[in-house]
Amino acid sequence: MTDRAPGFATLAIHAGAQPDPTTGARATPIYQTTSFVFDDVDHAASLFGLQAFGNIYTRIGNPTCAVLEERVAALEGGTAALAVASGHAAEHLVFHTLLEPGDEFIAAKKLYGGSINQFNHAYRKFGWNVVWAEGDDPASFARAVTPKTKAIFIESIANPGGVIFDIAGIAAVAKQAGVPLIVDNTLASPYLIRPIEHGADIVVHSLTKFLGGHGNSIGGIIVDAGSFDWLKAGKRYPSLTAPRPEYAGMVLAETFGNFAFAIAARVLGLRDLGPALSPFNAFQILTGIETLPLRMKKHSDNALAVARFLSTHPQVSWVSYPGLPGDKYHALAQRYAPKGAGAVFTFGLKGGNAAGIALVSNLTLFSHLANVGDTRSLVIHPASTTHRQLTDEQKAIAGAGPDVVRLSIGIEDAEDLIADLDQALKAGA
Ligand code: PLP
């Protein structure tokens, strides 16, 4: 090995992984076991008391999942990570670690519909109150800050509208308010955007999408940037700064320093709420990550070609793809995602709802389903599916009105995707 810091593509293949010390297996083995044998009683006691790191039980940690955690932490530039059962589980454990009943957090209105739903309904049952920022600009977030604010949540590239957020501007608002900035980086992946470099304190992913990349496994991950000073925030984050009765009075922020958030999410959140990632899914996602740089480049190049085609099509009223010059978010895309603006975007059909339904029915190469980030190209009509729980007003604000179609562009040949869209639009004319 040289002293050179490894590049992104090298980390995508090697970070966290070693040949298996027992068998020499080069691919990371699937440690398909519930539990791990202790060396002796003292070893068991030190693991349970958080005095030593090691494996106890797969709900709390597993060696296959640990390789995935180390790899994504390296790709995002964080200090540590925690892999969990889904993207929603990652969001849940982040907020469980940060919030007490009665607390508020600020979120962007332009988010994945499932997150809007989770925040509006499920979280209110825990007494966690979402405050929606009026616009996407940093000033809108600043106006929403109150003494009860404990965190700010945005997506780097919002699903489904192709909106790019000013991460550094919103990070400055969070810093001023003394709260962590959480960025859902699912649609960008760390290949396109690394939110920690722009001031994010916590990054979450649905691994189900581009990191896994093949549409075969659900998973999520939390990355701790190690940047937030929990002790300085005093009593505002008791999970991190109050003595923990279950760990002999240990204060997690004192003991674990710049990876305390990842530890707290594991030993208080994952341990007690239980959404563990299966080692098999961790293996599938790790295999996907090995080709992340190649896939993301092809996804973005194809998406730009398809967006260009649609933007000149007579049946299309608008295209919202930040990679297109002239798009409202083009300048932010050039600043935050210079390698490409991702694969997911929306466009509007002049024929409205009926034309949207005809399009999804007439496409043959695109699959009509509720996912993004597959090797295959995917299409959906958000108003009748992913965003259907929202009111008409919320749908419009989230960029999911009746004329809107969302595409997740795969890594097939761009010419074939354009030909499929062309024939489906003609058939629906
Ligand atoms: N965040 C974003 C941006 C998403 O697109 C999704 C799912 O589509 C999620 C979170 C939730 O992830 P999961 O389906 O893995 O729970």
PDB file of N, CA, C and O in Angstrom, residues 305-319 324 347-351 359 418-429:
ATOM      1  N   ALA A 305     -29.943  12.717 -21.167  1.00  0.00           N
ATOM      2  CA  ALA A 305     -30.363  12.477 -22.562  1.00  0.00           C
ATOM      3  C   ALA A 305     -31.888  12.368 -22.645  1.00  0.00           C
ATOM      4  O   ALA A 305     -32.513  12.958 -23.537  1.00  0.00           O
ATOM      5  N   VAL A 306     -32.504  11.651 -21.702  1.00  0.00           N
ATOM      6  CA  VAL A 306     -33.965  11.478 -21.722  1.00  0.00           C
ATOM      7  C   VAL A 306     -34.642  12.818 -21.426  1.00  0.00           C
ATOM      8  O   VAL A 306     -35.629  13.191 -22.073  1.00  0.00           O
ATOM      9  N   ALA A 307     -34.106  13.577 -20.469  1.00  0.00           N
ATOM     10  CA  ALA A 307     -34.704  14.880 -20.115  1.00  0.00           C
ATOM     11  C   ALA A 307     -34.636  15.828 -21.314  1.00  0.00           C
ATOM     12  O   ALA A 307     -35.590  16.563 -21.591  1.00  0.00           O
ATOM     13  N   ARG A 308     -33.522  15.787 -22.045  1.00  0.00           N
ATOM     14  CA  ARG A 308     -33.402  16.648 -23.245  1.00  0.00           C
ATOM     15  C   ARG A 308     -34.466  16.282 -24.271  1.00  0.00           C
ATOM     16  O   ARG A 308     -35.119  17.144 -24.845  1.00  0.00           O
ATOM     17  N   PHE A 309     -34.645  14.963 -24.482  1.00  0.00           N
ATOM     18  CA  PHE A 309     -35.660  14.506 -25.450  1.00  0.00           C
ATOM     19  C   PHE A 309     -37.047  14.999 -25.034  1.00  0.00           C
ATOM     20  O   PHE A 309     -37.795  15.565 -25.843  1.00  0.00           O
ATOM     21  N   LEU A 310     -37.390  14.815 -23.750  1.00  0.00           N
ATOM     22  CA  LEU A 310     -38.736  15.175 -23.289  1.00  0.00           C
ATOM     23  C   LEU A 310     -38.957  16.688 -23.361  1.00  0.00           C
ATOM     24  O   LEU A 310     -40.059  17.146 -23.640  1.00  0.00           O
ATOM     25  N   SER A 311     -37.887  17.451 -23.105  1.00  0.00           N
ATOM     26  CA  SER A 311     -38.064  18.902 -23.009  1.00  0.00           C
ATOM     27  C   SER A 311     -38.446  19.532 -24.356  1.00  0.00           C
ATOM     28  O   SER A 311     -38.928  20.658 -24.387  1.00  0.00           O
ATOM     29  N   THR A 312     -38.223  18.798 -25.453  1.00  0.00           N
ATOM     30  CA  THR A 312     -38.620  19.360 -26.762  1.00  0.00           C
ATOM     31  C   THR A 312     -39.845  18.630 -27.331  1.00  0.00           C
ATOM     32  O   THR A 312     -40.228  18.856 -28.472  1.00  0.00           O
ATOM     33  N   HIS A 313     -40.443  17.732 -26.565  1.00  0.00           N
ATOM     34  CA  HIS A 313     -41.563  16.939 -27.082  1.00  0.00           C
ATOM     35  C   HIS A 313     -42.865  17.743 -27.033  1.00  0.00           C
ATOM     36  O   HIS A 313     -43.179  18.337 -25.993  1.00  0.00           O
ATOM     37  N   PRO A 314     -43.658  17.731 -28.113  1.00  0.00           N
ATOM     38  CA  PRO A 314     -44.864  18.570 -28.133  1.00  0.00           C
ATOM     39  C   PRO A 314     -45.927  18.184 -27.091  1.00  0.00           C
ATOM     40  O   PRO A 314     -46.741  19.025 -26.724  1.00  0.00           O
ATOM     41  N   GLN A 315     -45.934  16.951 -26.613  1.00  0.00           N
ATOM     42  CA  GLN A 315     -46.965  16.564 -25.628  1.00  0.00           C
ATOM     43  C   GLN A 315     -46.541  16.846 -24.180  1.00  0.00           C
ATOM     44  O   GLN A 315     -47.294  16.615 -23.247  1.00  0.00           O
ATOM     45  N   VAL A 316     -45.318  17.345 -24.031  1.00  0.00           N
ATOM     46  CA  VAL A 316     -44.766  17.564 -22.684  1.00  0.00           C
ATOM     47  C   VAL A 316     -44.813  19.053 -22.358  1.00  0.00           C
ATOM     48  O   VAL A 316     -44.328  19.871 -23.142  1.00  0.00           O
ATOM     49  N   SER A 317     -45.413  19.403 -21.202  1.00  0.00           N
ATOM     50  CA  SER A 317     -45.522  20.838 -20.870  1.00  0.00           C
ATOM     51  C   SER A 317     -44.297  21.349 -20.121  1.00  0.00           C
ATOM     52  O   SER A 317     -43.945  22.512 -20.242  1.00  0.00           O
ATOM     53  N   TRP A 318     -43.678  20.505 -19.314  1.00  0.00           N
ATOM     54  CA  TRP A 318     -42.484  20.947 -18.596  1.00  0.00           C
ATOM     55  C   TRP A 318     -41.664  19.721 -18.177  1.00  0.00           C
ATOM     56  O   TRP A 318     -42.199  18.606 -18.086  1.00  0.00           O
ATOM     57  N   VAL A 319     -40.369  19.956 -17.946  1.00  0.00           N
ATOM     58  CA  VAL A 319     -39.479  18.900 -17.424  1.00  0.00           C
ATOM     59  C   VAL A 319     -38.725  19.512 -16.256  1.00  0.00           C
ATOM     60  O   VAL A 319     -38.183  20.610 -16.369  1.00  0.00           O
ATOM     61  N   LEU A 324     -30.626  20.133 -16.706  1.00  0.00           N
ATOM     62  CA  LEU A 324     -30.910  20.900 -17.934  1.00  0.00           C
ATOM     63  C   LEU A 324     -30.573  22.374 -17.724  1.00  0.00           C
ATOM     64  O   LEU A 324     -31.069  22.983 -16.759  1.00  0.00           O
ATOM     65  N   PHE A 347     -41.802  15.072 -15.010  1.00  0.00           N
ATOM     66  CA  PHE A 347     -42.197  15.943 -16.109  1.00  0.00           C
ATOM     67  C   PHE A 347     -43.716  15.984 -16.160  1.00  0.00           C
ATOM     68  O   PHE A 347     -44.399  15.148 -15.564  1.00  0.00           O
ATOM     69  N   GLY A 348     -44.250  17.002 -16.836  1.00  0.00           N
ATOM     70  CA  GLY A 348     -45.703  17.186 -16.900  1.00  0.00           C
ATOM     71  C   GLY A 348     -46.216  16.918 -18.299  1.00  0.00           C
ATOM     72  O   GLY A 348     -45.563  17.263 -19.293  1.00  0.00           O
ATOM     73  N   LEU A 349     -47.390  16.292 -18.377  1.00  0.00           N
ATOM     74  CA  LEU A 349     -48.003  15.996 -19.667  1.00  0.00           C
ATOM     75  C   LEU A 349     -49.145  16.979 -19.914  1.00  0.00           C
ATOM     76  O   LEU A 349     -49.963  17.211 -19.016  1.00  0.00           O
ATOM     77  N   LYS A 350     -49.176  17.516 -21.138  1.00  0.00           N
ATOM     78  CA  LYS A 350     -50.243  18.483 -21.460  1.00  0.00           C
ATOM     79  C   LYS A 350     -51.613  17.845 -21.264  1.00  0.00           C
ATOM     80  O   LYS A 350     -52.564  18.509 -20.899  1.00  0.00           O
ATOM     81  N   GLY A 351     -51.723  16.534 -21.500  1.00  0.00           N
ATOM     82  CA  GLY A 351     -53.014  15.834 -21.382  1.00  0.00           C
ATOM     83  C   GLY A 351     -53.405  15.514 -19.946  1.00  0.00           C
ATOM     84  O   GLY A 351     -54.403  14.813 -19.733  1.00  0.00           O
ATOM     85  N   LEU A 359     -49.640   6.949 -20.540  1.00  0.00           N
ATOM     86  CA  LEU A 359     -48.191   6.768 -20.715  1.00  0.00           C
ATOM     87  C   LEU A 359     -47.689   5.549 -19.936  1.00  0.00           C
ATOM     88  O   LEU A 359     -46.998   4.692 -20.493  1.00  0.00           O
ATOM     89  N   ILE A 418     -35.373   6.295 -24.956  1.00  0.00           N
ATOM     90  CA  ILE A 418     -36.028   7.390 -25.695  1.00  0.00           C
ATOM     91  C   ILE A 418     -37.032   6.806 -26.695  1.00  0.00           C
ATOM     92  O   ILE A 418     -38.159   7.303 -26.834  1.00  0.00           O
ATOM     93  N   ALA A 419     -36.649   5.718 -27.362  1.00  0.00           N
ATOM     94  CA  ALA A 419     -37.570   5.096 -28.339  1.00  0.00           C
ATOM     95  C   ALA A 419     -38.831   4.598 -27.636  1.00  0.00           C
ATOM     96  O   ALA A 419     -39.947   4.752 -28.161  1.00  0.00           O
ATOM     97  N   ASP A 420     -38.681   4.045 -26.439  1.00  0.00           N
ATOM     98  CA  ASP A 420     -39.862   3.539 -25.704  1.00  0.00           C
ATOM     99  C   ASP A 420     -40.781   4.702 -25.314  1.00  0.00           C
ATOM    100  O   ASP A 420     -42.006   4.628 -25.482  1.00  0.00           O
ATOM    101  N   LEU A 421     -40.196   5.786 -24.814  1.00  0.00           N
ATOM    102  CA  LEU A 421     -41.012   6.950 -24.439  1.00  0.00           C
ATOM    103  C   LEU A 421     -41.706   7.534 -25.674  1.00  0.00           C
ATOM    104  O   LEU A 421     -42.886   7.903 -25.626  1.00  0.00           O
ATOM    105  N   ASP A 422     -40.971   7.572 -26.779  1.00  0.00           N
ATOM    106  CA  ASP A 422     -41.523   8.144 -28.016  1.00  0.00           C
ATOM    107  C   ASP A 422     -42.745   7.358 -28.477  1.00  0.00           C
ATOM    108  O   ASP A 422     -43.802   7.925 -28.759  1.00  0.00           O
ATOM    109  N   GLN A 423     -42.618   6.002 -28.487  1.00  0.00           N
ATOM    110  CA  GLN A 423     -43.759   5.204 -28.951  1.00  0.00           C
ATOM    111  C   GLN A 423     -44.931   5.295 -27.979  1.00  0.00           C
ATOM    112  O   GLN A 423     -46.083   5.370 -28.392  1.00  0.00           O
ATOM    113  N   ALA A 424     -44.648   5.375 -26.658  1.00  0.00           N
ATOM    114  CA  ALA A 424     -45.735   5.422 -25.676  1.00  0.00           C
ATOM    115  C   ALA A 424     -46.453   6.780 -25.744  1.00  0.00           C
ATOM    116  O   ALA A 424     -47.691   6.833 -25.620  1.00  0.00           O
ATOM    117  N   LEU A 425     -45.704   7.839 -25.973  1.00  0.00           N
ATOM    118  CA  LEU A 425     -46.350   9.166 -26.104  1.00  0.00           C
ATOM    119  C   LEU A 425     -47.212   9.209 -27.368  1.00  0.00           C
ATOM    120  O   LEU A 425     -48.344   9.702 -27.348  1.00  0.00           O
ATOM    121  N   LYS A 426     -46.685   8.640 -28.468  1.00  0.00           N
ATOM    122  CA  LYS A 426     -47.468   8.615 -29.733  1.00  0.00           C
ATOM    123  C   LYS A 426     -48.741   7.804 -29.535  1.00  0.00           C
ATOM    124  O   LYS A 426     -49.823   8.214 -29.947  1.00  0.00           O
ATOM    125  N   ALA A 427     -48.605   6.659 -28.855  1.00  0.00           N
ATOM    126  CA  ALA A 427     -49.774   5.775 -28.658  1.00  0.00           C
ATOM    127  C   ALA A 427     -50.850   6.468 -27.822  1.00  0.00           C
ATOM    128  O   ALA A 427     -52.033   6.201 -27.982  1.00  0.00           O
ATOM    129  N   GLY A 428     -50.435   7.357 -26.928  1.00  0.00           N
ATOM    130  CA  GLY A 428     -51.398   8.029 -26.034  1.00  0.00           C
ATOM    131  C   GLY A 428     -51.918   9.343 -26.607  1.00  0.00           C
ATOM    132  O   GLY A 428     -52.763  10.002 -25.983  1.00  0.00           O
ATOM    133  N   ALA A 429     -51.431   9.729 -27.808  1.00  0.00           N
ATOM    134  CA  ALA A 429     -51.785  11.063 -28.349  1.00  0.00           C
ATOM    135  C   ALA A 429     -53.249  11.106 -28.816  1.00  0.00           C
ATOM    136  O   ALA A 429     -53.813  10.112 -29.209  1.00  0.00           O
TER     137      ALA A 429
END
